CSV table of C-alpha atoms in Angstrom, one decimal:
chain,number,residue,atom,x,y,z
V,1,MET,CA,73.6,127.0,114.5
V,2,ASN,CA,74.8,130.5,115.4
V,3,THR,CA,78.3,132.3,114.7
V,4,ILE,CA,79.0,131.8,118.6
V,5,THR,CA,78.6,128.0,118.0
V,6,GLN,CA,80.9,128.1,114.9
V,7,ASN,CA,83.6,130.0,116.6
V,8,SER,CA,83.2,127.7,119.5
V,9,LEU,CA,83.8,124.8,117.3
V,10,GLN,CA,86.8,126.7,115.6
V,11,GLN,CA,88.6,127.4,118.8
V,12,ARG,CA,87.8,123.8,120.1
V,13,ASP,CA,89.3,122.3,117.0
V,14,LYS,CA,92.5,124.5,117.0
V,15,SER,CA,93.2,123.4,120.7
V,16,VAL,CA,93.3,119.9,119.8
V,17,ASN,CA,93.6,119.0,116.2
V,18,TRP,CA,96.6,119.1,114.0
V,19,HIS,CA,95.3,119.2,110.2
V,20,PRO,CA,97.2,117.7,107.2
V,21,TYR,CA,99.3,119.7,104.7
V,22,THR,CA,98.4,122.8,107.0
V,23,GLN,CA,100.8,125.3,108.6
V,24,MET,CA,98.7,125.5,111.6
V,25,LYS,CA,100.2,129.1,112.5
V,26,THR,CA,99.1,130.9,109.5
V,27,ALA,CA,96.1,129.0,108.3
V,28,ASP,CA,92.7,130.3,107.9
V,29,PRO,CA,89.9,129.8,110.3
V,30,ILE,CA,88.7,126.0,109.9
V,31,ILE,CA,85.2,125.6,108.6
V,32,PRO,CA,83.1,123.3,110.7
V,33,ILE,CA,81.0,120.8,108.6
V,34,VAL,CA,77.9,119.3,110.0
V,35,ARG,CA,76.6,117.3,107.2
V,36,GLY,CA,76.8,116.3,103.5
V,37,GLU,CA,74.3,115.4,100.9
V,38,GLY,CA,75.1,114.6,97.2
V,39,VAL,CA,77.7,117.1,95.9
V,40,TYR,CA,77.1,119.4,98.8
V,41,LEU,CA,78.7,119.9,102.3
V,42,TYR,CA,77.0,122.2,104.8
V,43,ASP,CA,78.7,124.0,107.7
V,44,ASN,CA,77.1,124.6,111.0
V,45,ASP,CA,75.7,128.1,110.0
V,46,GLY,CA,73.7,126.3,106.8
V,47,GLN,CA,76.2,127.7,104.3
V,48,ARG,CA,76.5,125.0,101.6
V,49,TYR,CA,79.5,124.4,99.6
V,50,LEU,CA,79.7,122.4,96.1
V,51,ASP,CA,82.5,119.8,96.6
V,52,VAL,CA,84.0,119.7,93.2
V,53,VAL,CA,87.2,118.0,94.7
V,54,SER,CA,85.2,115.0,95.8
V,55,SER,CA,86.9,115.8,99.4
V,56,TRP,CA,90.5,114.8,98.4
V,57,TRP,CA,89.1,112.7,95.3
V,58,VAL,CA,87.5,110.0,97.3
V,59,THR,CA,83.5,110.6,96.8
V,60,LEU,CA,82.3,108.9,94.0
V,61,HIS,CA,78.7,108.9,94.4
V,62,GLY,CA,78.1,112.1,96.6
V,63,HIS,CA,78.2,112.5,100.3
V,64,ALA,CA,76.0,110.5,102.8
V,65,HIS,CA,74.8,108.1,99.9
V,66,PRO,CA,71.6,106.4,101.4
V,67,TYR,CA,72.3,103.1,99.6
V,68,ILE,CA,76.0,102.8,100.8
V,69,ALA,CA,74.9,103.9,104.4
V,70,GLN,CA,72.3,101.4,104.4
V,71,ARG,CA,74.5,98.6,103.4
V,72,VAL,CA,77.2,99.7,106.0
V,73,PHE,CA,74.4,99.8,108.7
V,74,GLU,CA,73.2,96.2,107.8
V,75,GLN,CA,76.8,95.0,108.0
V,76,LEU,CA,77.4,96.9,111.4
V,77,ARG,CA,74.5,94.9,113.0
V,78,THR,CA,76.0,91.6,111.7
V,79,LEU,CA,80.0,91.7,111.9
V,80,GLU,CA,82.0,94.9,112.5
V,81,GLN,CA,85.4,93.5,112.7
V,82,VAL,CA,87.3,90.1,112.7
V,83,ILE,CA,90.9,89.4,112.5
V,84,PHE,CA,91.8,88.6,109.0
V,85,ALA,CA,94.8,86.2,109.9
V,86,GLY,CA,93.1,82.8,110.0
V,87,PHE,CA,89.7,84.1,109.5
V,88,THR,CA,87.7,85.4,106.7
V,89,HIS,CA,84.2,86.6,105.8
V,90,GLU,CA,81.7,87.0,103.0
V,91,PRO,CA,82.0,90.7,102.4
V,92,ALA,CA,85.9,90.5,101.8
V,93,ILE,CA,85.5,87.3,99.5
V,94,GLN,CA,82.8,88.9,97.6
V,95,LEU,CA,84.6,92.3,97.1
V,96,SER,CA,87.9,90.6,96.0
V,97,GLU,CA,85.9,88.4,93.4
V,98,ASN,CA,83.9,91.5,92.2
V,99,LEU,CA,87.0,93.7,91.8
V,100,LEU,CA,89.1,91.0,90.1
V,101,ASN,CA,86.7,90.4,87.6
V,102,LEU,CA,87.0,94.1,86.5
V,103,LEU,CA,90.7,94.3,86.6
V,104,PRO,CA,93.2,93.0,84.1
V,105,GLU,CA,93.0,89.0,83.8
V,106,ASN,CA,96.4,88.5,85.2
V,107,GLN,CA,95.4,90.0,88.6
V,108,GLU,CA,94.6,87.0,90.8
V,109,LYS,CA,95.2,87.8,94.4
V,110,VAL,CA,93.9,90.7,96.9
V,111,PHE,CA,95.8,91.9,99.9
V,112,TYR,CA,93.8,94.5,102.0
V,113,SER,CA,95.0,97.4,103.9
V,114,ASP,CA,93.9,100.6,105.0
V,115,ASN,CA,94.7,103.6,102.7
V,116,GLY,CA,96.4,104.6,99.5
V,117,SER,CA,100.0,104.8,101.3
V,118,THR,CA,99.7,101.3,102.6
V,119,ALA,CA,98.6,99.8,99.4
V,120,VAL,CA,101.7,101.1,98.0
V,121,GLU,CA,103.8,100.0,100.9
V,122,VAL,CA,102.5,96.5,100.6
V,123,ALA,CA,103.1,96.7,96.6
V,124,LEU,CA,106.9,97.6,97.2
V,125,LYS,CA,107.4,95.2,99.8
V,126,MET,CA,106.0,92.3,97.5
V,127,CYS,CA,108.2,93.3,94.8
V,128,ILE,CA,111.5,93.4,97.0
V,129,GLN,CA,110.5,90.0,98.7
V,130,TYR,CA,109.6,88.5,95.3
V,131,ALA,CA,113.3,89.0,94.3
V,132,TYR,CA,114.4,87.9,97.8
V,133,ASN,CA,112.5,84.8,98.0
V,134,GLN,CA,114.1,83.8,94.7
V,135,GLU,CA,117.6,84.6,96.1
V,136,LYS,CA,118.1,87.6,93.5
V,137,LYS,CA,119.6,90.8,94.8
V,138,LYS,CA,117.4,93.6,93.3
V,139,THR,CA,117.4,96.7,95.4
V,140,LYS,CA,116.8,99.3,93.3
V,141,ILE,CA,113.2,100.8,92.4
V,142,LEU,CA,112.0,102.8,89.1
V,143,ALA,CA,109.8,105.6,89.2
V,144,PHE,CA,108.7,108.7,87.5
V,145,LYS,CA,109.9,112.1,88.5
V,146,ASN,CA,107.2,114.3,90.1
V,147,ALA,CA,105.5,111.1,91.3
V,148,TYR,CA,103.4,111.0,94.4
V,149,HIS,CA,102.6,107.7,95.9
V,150,GLY,CA,101.9,108.5,99.6
V,151,ASP,CA,103.3,109.9,102.8
V,152,THR,CA,104.6,106.8,104.6
V,153,PHE,CA,108.4,106.1,104.2
V,154,GLY,CA,108.5,103.7,101.4
V,155,ALA,CA,105.7,105.9,99.5
V,156,MET,CA,107.7,109.0,100.0
V,157,SER,CA,110.9,107.1,98.8
V,158,VAL,CA,109.3,106.5,95.3
V,159,SER,CA,107.8,109.9,95.3
V,160,GLY,CA,109.4,112.9,93.5
V,161,LYS,CA,111.7,114.8,95.8
V,162,SER,CA,110.4,118.1,97.2
V,163,TYR,CA,109.9,120.2,100.2
V,164,TRP,CA,107.6,117.6,101.3
V,165,THR,CA,110.2,114.8,101.5
V,166,LYS,CA,113.3,117.1,102.2
V,167,PRO,CA,113.5,116.5,106.1
V,168,PHE,CA,113.9,112.6,105.5
V,169,GLU,CA,115.9,112.5,102.2
V,170,SER,CA,119.0,110.8,104.1
V,171,MET,CA,116.6,107.9,105.4
V,172,LEU,CA,114.6,107.1,102.3
V,173,PHE,CA,115.9,104.2,100.0
V,174,GLU,CA,117.4,104.3,96.6
V,175,VAL,CA,115.3,105.2,93.7
V,176,VAL,CA,116.0,105.9,89.9
V,177,PHE,CA,113.6,108.6,88.6
V,178,ILE,CA,112.8,108.9,84.9
V,179,ASP,CA,110.9,111.3,82.9
V,180,THR,CA,107.3,110.4,82.0
V,181,PRO,CA,107.5,108.8,78.6
V,182,ASN,CA,106.4,110.8,75.1
V,183,ALA,CA,107.0,110.0,71.6
V,184,GLY,CA,110.4,112.1,71.8
V,185,ASN,CA,112.0,110.4,74.8
V,186,LEU,CA,111.0,106.7,74.8
V,187,GLU,CA,114.3,105.5,73.3
V,188,ASP,CA,116.3,107.5,75.9
V,189,LEU,CA,114.2,106.2,78.8
V,190,LYS,CA,114.8,102.6,77.5
V,191,SER,CA,118.4,103.3,77.6
V,192,GLN,CA,118.5,104.8,81.3
V,193,ILE,CA,116.5,101.6,82.1
V,194,GLU,CA,118.8,99.3,80.4
V,195,ASN,CA,121.8,100.7,82.4
V,196,VAL,CA,120.1,99.3,85.8
V,197,ALA,CA,117.7,96.8,84.8
V,198,ASP,CA,119.3,93.9,86.3
V,199,GLU,CA,119.3,95.7,89.7
V,200,VAL,CA,115.5,97.0,89.6
V,201,ALA,CA,113.0,95.2,92.0
V,202,CYS,CA,110.3,97.2,90.5
V,203,PHE,CA,108.9,100.0,88.3
V,204,ILE,CA,105.9,102.0,90.2
V,205,TYR,CA,103.8,104.6,88.3
V,206,GLU,CA,100.7,106.7,88.3
V,207,PRO,CA,99.1,105.8,84.9
V,208,LEU,CA,98.0,108.4,82.7
V,209,VAL,CA,97.8,111.4,85.5
V,210,GLN,CA,100.2,112.4,88.1
V,211,GLY,CA,97.7,113.9,90.4
V,212,ALA,CA,99.5,115.6,93.3
V,213,ALA,CA,102.3,116.8,91.0
V,214,GLY,CA,99.7,119.1,89.3
V,215,MET,CA,97.4,116.8,87.3
V,216,LEU,CA,100.1,116.1,84.9
V,217,MET,CA,98.9,114.0,82.1
V,218,TYR,CA,100.6,111.8,79.5
V,219,GLU,CA,99.6,109.4,76.5
V,220,ALA,CA,98.5,105.8,77.1
V,221,LYS,CA,100.5,104.6,74.0
V,222,ASP,CA,103.8,105.8,75.5
V,223,LEU,CA,103.2,104.2,78.8
V,224,SER,CA,102.2,101.0,77.1
V,225,GLU,CA,105.5,101.1,75.1
V,226,LEU,CA,107.6,101.7,78.3
V,227,MET,CA,105.7,99.0,80.0
V,228,LYS,CA,106.4,96.5,77.1
V,229,TYR,CA,110.1,97.3,77.4
V,230,CYS,CA,110.2,96.7,81.3
V,231,ARG,CA,108.2,93.4,80.6
V,232,SER,CA,111.1,92.3,78.1
V,233,ARG,CA,113.6,93.1,80.8
V,234,GLY,CA,111.8,91.2,83.3
V,235,ILE,CA,111.0,94.3,85.6
V,236,VAL,CA,108.0,93.9,87.7
V,237,MET,CA,105.5,96.8,87.3
V,238,ILE,CA,103.2,98.3,90.1
V,239,GLN,CA,100.4,100.3,88.7
V,240,ASP,CA,99.2,102.8,91.4
V,241,GLU,CA,95.5,103.5,90.5
V,242,VAL,CA,94.6,104.9,94.1
V,243,PHE,CA,93.6,108.2,92.2
V,244,THR,CA,92.7,107.0,88.6
V,245,GLY,CA,90.6,103.9,89.6
V,246,PHE,CA,86.9,103.5,89.7
V,247,GLY,CA,86.1,105.9,86.7
V,248,ARG,CA,88.1,108.9,87.2
V,249,THR,CA,89.7,108.6,83.8
V,250,GLY,CA,86.4,108.0,82.0
V,251,LYS,CA,87.0,104.2,81.9
V,252,LEU,CA,86.6,102.1,85.1
V,253,PHE,CA,90.5,102.0,85.5
V,254,ALA,CA,93.4,103.4,83.6
V,255,ALA,CA,94.6,99.9,82.9
V,256,ASP,CA,91.5,99.9,80.4
V,257,TYR,CA,93.4,102.1,78.2
V,258,LEU,CA,96.7,100.3,78.2
V,259,THR,CA,97.8,97.3,76.0
V,260,GLU,CA,100.3,95.9,78.5
V,261,LYS,CA,99.3,94.3,82.1
V,262,PRO,CA,101.1,95.5,85.2
V,263,ASP,CA,102.0,92.8,87.7
V,264,ILE,CA,100.7,94.6,90.9
V,265,MET,CA,97.9,97.3,91.2
V,266,CYS,CA,97.2,99.7,94.0
V,267,PHE,CA,93.9,101.2,95.0
V,268,SER,CA,92.0,103.3,97.6
V,269,LYS,CA,90.3,106.6,97.5
V,270,GLY,CA,87.3,105.7,95.5
V,271,LEU,CA,87.4,102.2,96.5
V,272,THR,CA,84.7,102.6,99.2
V,273,GLY,CA,82.9,105.5,97.4
V,274,GLY,CA,84.6,107.8,99.9
V,275,THR,CA,82.7,106.3,102.8
V,276,MET,CA,85.4,104.5,104.9
V,277,PRO,CA,89.2,104.2,104.6
V,278,MET,CA,90.4,101.1,102.8
V,279,GLY,CA,93.5,100.0,100.6
V,280,VAL,CA,93.9,97.1,98.3
V,281,THR,CA,96.9,95.7,96.7
V,282,THR,CA,96.3,93.0,93.7
V,283,CYS,CA,98.9,91.0,92.2
V,284,SER,CA,99.6,88.3,89.4
V,285,ASP,CA,99.7,84.7,90.2
V,286,GLN,CA,103.5,84.8,89.2
V,287,ILE,CA,104.0,87.2,92.3
V,288,TYR,CA,101.9,85.1,94.6
V,289,GLN,CA,103.7,81.9,93.8
V,290,ALA,CA,107.1,83.5,94.9
V,291,PHE,CA,105.4,83.5,98.5
V,292,TRP,CA,103.6,80.0,98.2
V,293,SER,CA,106.0,77.5,100.0
V,294,ASP,CA,106.7,75.1,102.7
V,295,ASP,CA,109.1,77.7,104.0
V,296,ARG,CA,107.4,80.0,106.5
V,297,HIS,CA,110.4,82.4,106.0
V,298,LYS,CA,108.9,83.1,102.6
V,299,THR,CA,105.6,84.5,104.0
V,300,LEU,CA,104.7,88.1,103.3
V,301,PHE,CA,105.0,89.5,107.0
V,302,HIS,CA,102.7,92.5,106.7
V,303,GLY,CA,99.3,93.1,108.1
V,304,HIS,CA,97.0,95.8,109.6
V,305,SER,CA,94.5,95.7,112.7
V,306,PHE,CA,91.6,96.5,110.3
V,307,THR,CA,92.5,94.5,107.2
V,308,ALA,CA,89.5,93.7,105.2
V,309,ASN,CA,87.4,95.4,107.7
V,310,PRO,CA,83.7,94.1,107.0
V,311,LEU,CA,82.2,97.5,107.2
V,312,ALA,CA,84.6,98.9,104.8
V,313,CYS,CA,84.1,96.1,102.4
V,314,ALA,CA,80.3,96.5,102.5
V,315,ALA,CA,80.8,100.1,101.6
V,316,ALA,CA,83.1,99.2,98.6
V,317,LEU,CA,80.5,96.5,97.6
V,318,ALA,CA,77.8,99.0,97.6
V,319,SER,CA,80.0,101.6,95.8
V,320,MET,CA,80.9,99.1,93.1
V,321,GLU,CA,77.3,98.4,92.6
V,322,LEU,CA,76.4,102.1,92.1
V,323,LEU,CA,79.5,102.5,89.7
V,324,LEU,CA,78.5,99.8,87.4
V,325,LYS,CA,75.1,101.2,87.0
V,326,GLU,CA,74.2,102.6,83.6
V,327,GLU,CA,73.0,105.7,85.2
V,328,THR,CA,76.5,106.5,86.8
V,329,GLN,CA,78.4,105.3,83.6
V,330,MET,CA,76.2,107.9,81.7
V,331,ASN,CA,77.1,110.4,84.2
V,332,ILE,CA,80.8,109.9,83.7
V,333,LYS,CA,80.3,110.3,80.1
V,334,ARG,CA,78.4,113.4,80.4
V,335,ILE,CA,81.0,115.0,82.6
V,336,THR,CA,83.8,114.0,80.2
V,337,GLN,CA,82.0,115.7,77.3
V,338,GLN,CA,81.3,118.8,79.5
V,339,HIS,CA,84.9,118.9,80.3
V,340,SER,CA,86.0,118.6,77.0
V,341,ALA,CA,83.8,121.5,75.9
V,342,PHE,CA,85.0,123.8,78.7
V,343,VAL,CA,88.7,122.9,78.0
V,344,THR,CA,88.1,124.2,74.5
V,345,MET,CA,86.7,127.3,75.8
V,346,LEU,CA,89.6,127.7,78.4
V,347,GLU,CA,92.2,127.4,75.6
V,348,LEU,CA,91.1,130.6,74.5
V,349,HIS,CA,91.5,132.7,77.6
V,350,PRO,CA,94.5,134.9,78.1
V,351,LYS,CA,95.2,133.6,81.6
V,352,VAL,CA,95.1,130.1,80.8
V,353,GLU,CA,97.7,127.6,79.7
V,354,ASN,CA,97.8,123.9,79.4
V,355,ALA,CA,94.1,123.2,79.6
V,356,ARG,CA,93.7,119.6,79.9
V,357,HIS,CA,91.3,116.7,80.9
V,358,ILE,CA,90.9,112.9,80.7
V,359,GLY,CA,87.4,111.6,82.0
V,360,THR,CA,86.0,113.4,85.0
V,361,ILE,CA,89.5,114.9,85.6
V,362,LEU,CA,90.0,118.7,84.3
V,363,ALA,CA,92.7,120.9,85.1
V,364,PHE,CA,94.7,124.0,83.6
V,365,ASP,CA,97.4,126.2,84.7
V,366,PHE,CA,96.8,129.9,85.6
V,367,LYS,CA,99.4,131.8,83.7
V,368,THR,CA,102.0,133.4,85.9
V,369,GLY,CA,105.0,133.8,83.6
V,370,TYR,CA,107.3,131.4,86.0
V,371,GLY,CA,106.0,128.1,85.6
V,372,THR,CA,103.6,126.0,88.2
V,373,SER,CA,104.5,125.6,92.0
V,374,TYR,CA,102.6,124.2,94.8
V,375,PHE,CA,103.7,127.1,96.9
V,376,ASN,CA,102.3,129.7,94.4
V,377,GLU,CA,100.2,131.9,96.6
V,378,ILE,CA,97.7,132.5,93.7
V,379,GLY,CA,96.3,129.1,94.9
V,380,LYS,CA,95.3,130.5,98.3
V,381,ARG,CA,93.6,133.4,96.6
V,382,PHE,CA,91.8,131.3,94.2
V,383,TYR,CA,90.8,128.9,97.2
V,384,ASN,CA,89.4,131.7,99.1
V,385,GLU,CA,87.5,133.2,96.3
V,386,PHE,CA,85.8,130.0,95.3
V,387,LEU,CA,85.0,129.5,98.7
V,388,GLN,CA,83.2,132.6,99.0
V,389,ARG,CA,81.2,131.5,96.0
V,390,GLY,CA,80.3,128.3,97.9
V,391,ILE,CA,82.5,126.1,95.8
V,392,ILE,CA,85.2,123.9,97.3
V,393,MET,CA,88.4,123.7,95.2
V,394,ARG,CA,91.9,123.0,96.3
V,395,PRO,CA,94.2,124.4,93.7
V,396,LEU,CA,97.7,123.0,93.5
V,397,GLY,CA,99.4,126.3,93.4
V,398,ASN,CA,98.5,127.9,90.3
V,399,VAL,CA,97.1,124.5,88.8
V,400,ILE,CA,93.4,124.7,89.1
V,401,TYR,CA,91.5,121.3,88.6
V,402,LEU,CA,88.0,119.7,89.1
V,403,VAL,CA,87.3,116.0,90.1
V,404,PRO,CA,83.6,116.0,90.7
V,405,PRO,CA,81.5,113.3,92.2
V,406,TYR,CA,79.7,111.4,89.6
V,407,CYS,CA,76.2,112.7,90.7
V,408,ILE,CA,76.9,116.3,89.9
V,409,THR,CA,74.3,117.5,87.5
V,410,ALA,CA,74.9,119.2,84.0
V,411,GLU,CA,73.6,122.4,85.7
V,412,GLU,CA,75.8,122.4,88.7
V,413,LEU,CA,78.8,121.8,86.5
V,414,ASP,CA,78.0,124.5,84.3
V,415,LEU,CA,77.6,126.7,87.3
V,416,VAL,CA,81.2,125.8,88.3
V,417,TYR,CA,82.3,126.6,85.0
V,418,GLN,CA,80.7,130.0,85.1
V,419,ASN,CA,82.3,130.7,88.4
V,420,ILE,CA,85.7,129.8,86.9
V,421,THR,CA,85.4,131.9,84.1
V,422,GLU,CA,84.3,134.8,86.2
V,423,VAL,CA,87.1,134.4,88.6
V,424,LEU,CA,89.8,134.2,85.9
V,425,ASP,CA,88.2,137.5,84.3
V,426,GLN,CA,88.6,139.0,88.0
V,427,PHE,CA,92.1,137.9,88.4
V,428,ARG,CA,93.2,138.7,84.9
V,429,ASP,CA,95.1,141.9,85.8
């Protein structure tokens, strides 16, 4: 397609669409994408872009994966949608069985929704009503500072306070925020929790990596110790693996690094391999039993029109098959090793600080002299520079990160590293 067509698409888009996390008045012209294949996206001029952020951390196996597409197509010709209240279907049953087999053994039930935010909303409602159904008054939520759990009201409430949430602050419910754990602050955190423990309905956390906060990472052993203490105080725990689930941390789930088990878990993003929207909230039998009653008032009154949509279930089943293949697991291991080697190189660069990685997630801070910030304009400069080089990155201010699809080759990843090094040297002064 020619430039006239591209301009036409940009103008048509601007006339009708409001894009996420975008100041529409000052935003750069939008890029029309017409197809995807593997790690690449193609615009309507034929320019290809290496998608190393997996299109907002969702694409596991590459774009337009033929096996996932085939499975969705087959399902589309059989059953595309059915109400999930009073009815069920094979893909939903099979997906729940397969997923629970991979999770900590205490996870026994699956509740379907539409995305990561709704998976969190379901989890919060489960916890609050869990106490309510037992005639216990527990109204406080415990969460980490700098957390991000989504953009719906409950999810915003348990996310760190920022410019994102400021217009709505008076409408968000009460949350007790604590620091992420480390060897030096664990005892202090336990003391803070002790002061409110009897009032806490749940503790929600992103395990090991706080993604939207700037890929902030912390140790599994410290989280395990904090979880153990919460368990001793009877605090229900929600583990938000919307980002970390399905191999991102190098293991299938961040839970696989921990010695303690959460009561509830949340999933989305990579659940369908990035093919279709879907959210999942799993829980222990202990949570479920608080709703299992002859009293209909103890029902979890929550649902979505597309709960357990058969097409999304088919995509998730196909993605999970691909994830468990030896080839995919070897790719994850290789990416992890390549990241580790590159982090060692980055640590020597004068403009880099806090280079870090876990599994397929790599991040570092571009040294500015005044900390990190989502609104740091250097992020936009980096974004545009990499875009000109045919690489899609979306820096979180001055935090540069990679979350590539698992199908990226060693050569493609090395090319990305090379471009990062060149851009860092270019921005050195």
